Amino acid sequence: MSSAASVLPAPAPSSVTPVPVAPLSKKSLTADHPTWCPGCGDFAVLASFYRVLEKLQYPHEKIVTFAGIGCSSRFPYFVNTHGGHFIHGRSLPFAAGISLGSDDLHVFVFGGDGDGFSIGGNHLVHTARKNVRLTYVIMDNSVYGLTKKQTSPTSPVGFKTKTDPTGAIDQPINPMRTLLNSGATFVARTHATQVNHMVEMMLRAAKHDGFSVVEILSECVEFYEGAFDAAVPRKGGKWATIEEKKNDGTPEDALRHDPRDEVAAFKLALQPWPGVFGVFYENNERKTKNALEAELSAKARERTKGAGDLALLQATFAKLR
Amino acid sequence: MVSPTPPESTGGVASPQGSPRSIHDVVIRLAGNSQDGIQSVGGFLARLAGRSDQDIMTYMTIPSTISGGPSIFQVRMGTGDILSAGDRADMLVAFYQHSYDAHLSSLRPGGVLIYDSDHVKPDPADNRFTAVGVPITTGTVEAVGGTAKDKGKNIYTLGLIARIFDLDVGKLTALIKERFGGKNEDIVRNAMLAFDAGYAWPQNNLRDLFYRFSAIDRPNLSTGRPQVTLDGNSAIAYGLIAAGVRHGAGYPITPWSSIMETLRAELPKYGGLFVQCEDEIAAVSTALGFSYTGRLAITGSSGPGLSLKMEALGWAVMAEMPLIVVNVQRGGPSTGMPTNVEQSDLMQAIYGSHGDAPRVVLAPKNVEDCFYIAIEAARIAREYSTPVLILTDMGLSSRIEAFDEPDLPNLLVSPEPDLSERPTDFKPYPLDRVTRHAPAGARLASGKYPTVTGLEHDEMGHPTGSPKLHQQMTAKRREKLKALAAALPAPELTGDSTGEVLIVTWGSNWGPAREALVRIRKAGVKAGHMHLRHVHPLPNGLEQTFGRFEKVVVAELNDEGVYGFGQFAMMLRARYAMPRIVSVTKTDGLTFKVSEIVAGVAGHIENPALHASVGAASHSALAVPAA
Ligand SMILES: Cc1ncc(C[n+]2csc(CCOP(=O)(O)OP(=O)(O)O)c2C)c(N)n1
Ligand code: SF4
Ligand SMILES: [Mg+2]
């Protein structure tokens, strides 16, 4: 964009002398005090996210935290990074604009099960299929929290809500199956009571080059208490993690899960409730939309021999004479 | 391109038999099926006119059956400024019987009917026109030969027209070669064979019916830049590029699609990107995501798609995010008349969405203005940190006009986002200043990063339930539009500055209204015409102009509604509370004819001379003088 720059001066470089940048810490990442109900599972997700950012140490200004609408979607107010609060269900296409517009940003999107699988369901499918580079964390409480207990797309059959007083009758979505089917290139599942596991999953998702999704079962103590106890040992449940292949040639390794194996991932997704936790699927071969678009642009610029903006536009108008 | 005296009608000057007669302008309508390549004849004539300093305006209908089916192309070309597509045709070229049957009534008395004698049997008793049977199909088949069948009829017809109107064959030949040059040589050769055969036919078969455009008279051809010919949608796309817009997102819908197609192909060359999304909601959201990173983005659609963008548009207003939304209006509601023209999205553009959501709405008046309004929209979006809607229409989108090439070196705007570090006192939503966001990627000296949000917020972007802040922030969002209104230039005013009637238009009605004004004043009525490109907010001071006329007649392409006024008229009446503001509307899916505006105005004022002039049939300038 050289010629355009010669027309209008680029913004003057900041006169502020750069201060040495302190490493990101929980303190520098903390923003508003969370408005969640005491005991809400989302607190643990927030605490884990601070730890993830502390580990990653990205430049502060390059981190973006965005969300839709819901209790969980309040997340960006509590994280001191660039970010925002968009409309219900549409945070993924918004975040796609951020990611595709500026490839050097690290984009994290947070939201609930209603935001992601119901009103935003179509966007989830298409962002996954396009493999836009960003990380999406779904805080699934199997209920509509913010609007006070209506049936959500992940509410199990029989769960009593204000919209299904005699119990939900519609078949819920299986998040892992939906994500695999849509073509997400990193699909993981974790639980808000398992902080270390949660940190590990988010960390791996952040490092994945593509559309990475982590579903976190995060209890709504207000409207769906005990929803995920079946996976909490302390409540008599079973915490079963996915053992990944180590490729060490041992006989037990043959039984371990290969995250590159989509069919095996589907099989894991079909396990009965509460199912297993860990990385279901990881595909590092498929190119991101970011990369594909950059290739298109590079090819186009090759054809125009890197002509500047003014020369390009003038050539177009010359053809219209 | 604004001339003080727009042409009112064609004015032929008789000349001795055999030699061409001089004419000012001509309206030619070609009617056939869409696979006949009729549009490309129009394209050639447009490019030729552009290169000859003649003006051109085209009119096109696209059949809803995508391929096959009736298709027409109407072109008005001539010397000097051409403001409208012309009410009726001076020449009709009918390829088929159905073309003849459907379009004969569009021909002015004394006009020329050229019909393909291989397909059309005209009514022998009809002597209102000069009818000429030309074996267009067999002529083409004979000329081209081989397996081409009747492919090339369009170029044969171009040859005919070129001979009849004494067009520049050298330039036309060059255009044909440019157009087909990339394909194989046979195609260029076949096209030239068809052209030559068509060109030769009048020479051997017509004694009369030769015309020449009068000498060029363009006193204001002052830019010294050559003419370019393009359609309105292309003009918007290139205007946006000139404005430094490098990112966008959309979903296909007629007649918006060609803007996204152009940008999808063009933006990567400039290091930008246009994304085709899964729906219009995703498109506006993605565009807002681009804008959030400091890269002003464009999204767009037509009627139903604009409705889908409304919630996100509300967010853009609340979050004060710059954005450009192009809406190419078509007949509505719902799928309505998808390939027809209407201006019925005005209220949706200004007031659609929930809550008090003030945003800017601009409307281009012609194809050239599509280019400049795109630049202005981008400037306003950036300067006032606001969404800006561009309301264009089906007519403008596909119409080709010729205009002076824009002064690109002086218009080009840098696309670079301002990622400079923001000082410690940075606030995303200051109450006393216009918002200037710190885009993602910009460092904040304070170490406190901003949140952009659709919740009501304080100056730092924190959510608030404070009634006082909601009132203050609502006022902030309103006041910036009032500041814009105060900075807008006075609208274009032509004709008398005081008198019986003021015609008011917005959007593409500019041209026909300007011509209507000439007719109305010719009938002895003191009349003016005001055209508004800025439909929201309105420029200040309009009431003073309105107050100088007895009647203010707003002409627009939408329904008079339950209360008897078109959408813009409703708004003006609400704003100025002047009962003298009245309405002329129609919803037949076609652009205004000059005569319709004249008749509409006549219906609102007592003026016998004007009434008498309405309905008086004007003869075609092509009419053969009585022997
Ligand atoms: C267009 C639109 N429809 C409905 C709502 C109301 N609404 C807000 S949040 C929400 C559901 C929240 O559920 P979920 O996404 O699961 O988030 P949670 O509160 O459970 O974390 C709904 C229906 C809205 N804000 N916008
Ligand atoms: S309502 Fe439920 S989801 Fe919302 S904050 Fe309270 S506990 Fe958390
Ligand atoms: Mg929920």
mmCIF file of N, CA and C and ligand atoms in Angstrom, chain A residues 35-43 70-72 74 139 141 143-149 218-224, ligand 2:
data_model
loop_
_atom_site.group_PDB
_atom_site.id
_atom_site.type_symbol
_atom_site.label_atom_id
_atom_site.label_comp_id
_atom_site.label_asym_id
_atom_site.label_seq_id
_atom_site.Cartn_x
_atom_site.Cartn_y
_atom_site.Cartn_z
ATOM 1 N N THR A 35 -19.278 -10.235 37.838
ATOM 2 C CA THR A 35 -20.643 -10.031 38.346
ATOM 3 C C THR A 35 -21.382 -11.359 38.510
ATOM 4 N N TRP A 36 -20.653 -12.463 38.349
ATOM 5 C CA TRP A 36 -21.305 -13.773 38.435
ATOM 6 C C TRP A 36 -21.782 -14.087 39.859
ATOM 7 N N CYS A 37 -22.746 -14.997 39.984
ATOM 8 C CA CYS A 37 -23.209 -15.453 41.298
ATOM 9 C C CYS A 37 -22.057 -16.170 41.996
ATOM 10 N N PRO A 38 -21.983 -16.019 43.304
ATOM 11 C CA PRO A 38 -20.954 -16.769 44.026
ATOM 12 C C PRO A 38 -21.114 -18.261 43.744
ATOM 13 N N GLY A 39 -19.995 -18.925 43.451
ATOM 14 C CA GLY A 39 -20.055 -20.361 43.191
ATOM 15 C C GLY A 39 -20.234 -20.724 41.731
ATOM 16 N N CYS A 40 -20.481 -19.745 40.898
ATOM 17 C CA CYS A 40 -20.655 -20.007 39.459
ATOM 18 C C CYS A 40 -19.376 -20.625 38.887
ATOM 19 N N GLY A 41 -19.526 -21.612 38.043
ATOM 20 C CA GLY A 41 -18.374 -22.298 37.457
ATOM 21 C C GLY A 41 -17.491 -21.366 36.634
ATOM 22 N N ASP A 42 -18.057 -20.261 36.145
ATOM 23 C CA ASP A 42 -17.312 -19.377 35.243
ATOM 24 C C ASP A 42 -16.100 -18.721 35.922
ATOM 25 N N PHE A 43 -16.147 -18.583 37.269
ATOM 26 C CA PHE A 43 -14.993 -17.999 37.974
ATOM 27 C C PHE A 43 -13.734 -18.814 37.705
ATOM 28 N N GLY A 70 -24.751 -13.343 27.358
ATOM 29 C CA GLY A 70 -25.048 -14.413 28.312
ATOM 30 C C GLY A 70 -24.249 -14.129 29.567
ATOM 31 N N CYS A 71 -24.471 -14.901 30.634
ATOM 32 C CA CYS A 71 -23.654 -14.728 31.839
ATOM 33 C C CYS A 71 -22.191 -14.930 31.472
ATOM 34 N N SER A 72 -21.924 -16.057 30.819
ATOM 35 C CA SER A 72 -20.555 -16.402 30.451
ATOM 36 C C SER A 72 -19.946 -15.344 29.534
ATOM 37 N N ARG A 74 -20.086 -12.312 29.650
ATOM 38 C CA ARG A 74 -19.602 -11.104 30.330
ATOM 39 C C ARG A 74 -18.081 -11.121 30.477
ATOM 40 N N MET A 139 -18.605 -22.030 27.459
ATOM 41 C CA MET A 139 -18.878 -22.334 28.861
ATOM 42 C C MET A 139 -20.294 -22.882 28.937
ATOM 43 N N ASN A 141 -23.337 -24.586 30.484
ATOM 44 C CA ASN A 141 -24.000 -24.905 31.753
ATOM 45 C C ASN A 141 -25.347 -25.596 31.513
ATOM 46 N N VAL A 143 -27.997 -24.626 30.353
ATOM 47 C CA VAL A 143 -29.190 -23.838 30.680
ATOM 48 C C VAL A 143 -28.954 -22.398 30.223
ATOM 49 N N TYR A 144 -30.044 -21.644 30.065
ATOM 50 C CA TYR A 144 -29.905 -20.218 29.818
ATOM 51 C C TYR A 144 -29.812 -19.548 31.180
ATOM 52 N N GLY A 145 -28.606 -19.072 31.488
ATOM 53 C CA GLY A 145 -28.386 -18.475 32.793
ATOM 54 C C GLY A 145 -28.897 -17.043 32.872
ATOM 55 N N LEU A 146 -28.421 -16.218 31.965
ATOM 56 C CA LEU A 146 -28.728 -14.779 32.036
ATOM 57 C C LEU A 146 -30.227 -14.503 32.018
ATOM 58 N N THR A 147 -30.943 -15.286 31.224
ATOM 59 C CA THR A 147 -32.386 -15.045 31.105
ATOM 60 C C THR A 147 -33.177 -15.888 32.113
ATOM 61 N N LYS A 148 -32.452 -16.525 33.021
ATOM 62 C CA LYS A 148 -33.026 -17.162 34.200
ATOM 63 C C LYS A 148 -33.808 -18.450 33.934
ATOM 64 N N LYS A 149 -33.070 -19.420 33.470
ATOM 65 C CA LYS A 149 -33.569 -20.792 33.441
ATOM 66 C C LYS A 149 -34.600 -21.123 32.372
ATOM 67 N N SER A 218 -19.436 -25.954 32.825
ATOM 68 C CA SER A 218 -19.278 -24.936 33.863
ATOM 69 C C SER A 218 -20.632 -24.723 34.534
ATOM 70 N N GLU A 219 -20.700 -25.154 35.768
ATOM 71 C CA GLU A 219 -21.997 -25.246 36.428
ATOM 72 C C GLU A 219 -22.642 -23.895 36.741
ATOM 73 N N CYS A 220 -23.936 -23.822 36.465
ATOM 74 C CA CYS A 220 -24.733 -22.673 36.876
ATOM 75 C C CYS A 220 -25.366 -23.042 38.219
ATOM 76 N N VAL A 221 -24.782 -22.523 39.290
ATOM 77 C CA VAL A 221 -25.270 -22.923 40.617
ATOM 78 C C VAL A 221 -26.662 -22.367 40.885
ATOM 79 N N GLU A 222 -27.008 -21.355 40.165
ATOM 80 C CA GLU A 222 -28.293 -20.698 40.387
ATOM 81 C C GLU A 222 -29.442 -21.482 39.749
ATOM 82 N N PHE A 223 -29.230 -21.951 38.512
ATOM 83 C CA PHE A 223 -30.362 -22.536 37.781
ATOM 84 C C PHE A 223 -30.195 -24.001 37.389
ATOM 85 N N TYR A 224 -28.999 -24.545 37.577
ATOM 86 C CA TYR A 224 -28.839 -25.963 37.234
ATOM 87 C C TYR A 224 -27.763 -26.562 38.117
HETATM 88 S S1 SF4 C 2 -27.002 -17.385 36.745
HETATM 89 FE FE1 SF4 C 2 -25.822 -19.226 36.623
HETATM 90 S S2 SF4 C 2 -24.429 -18.913 34.921
HETATM 91 FE FE2 SF4 C 2 -25.234 -16.930 35.511
HETATM 92 S S3 SF4 C 2 -23.740 -16.144 36.921
HETATM 93 FE FE3 SF4 C 2 -25.298 -17.119 38.113
HETATM 94 S S4 SF4 C 2 -24.524 -19.156 38.396
HETATM 95 FE FE4 SF4 C 2 -23.351 -18.301 36.754
#
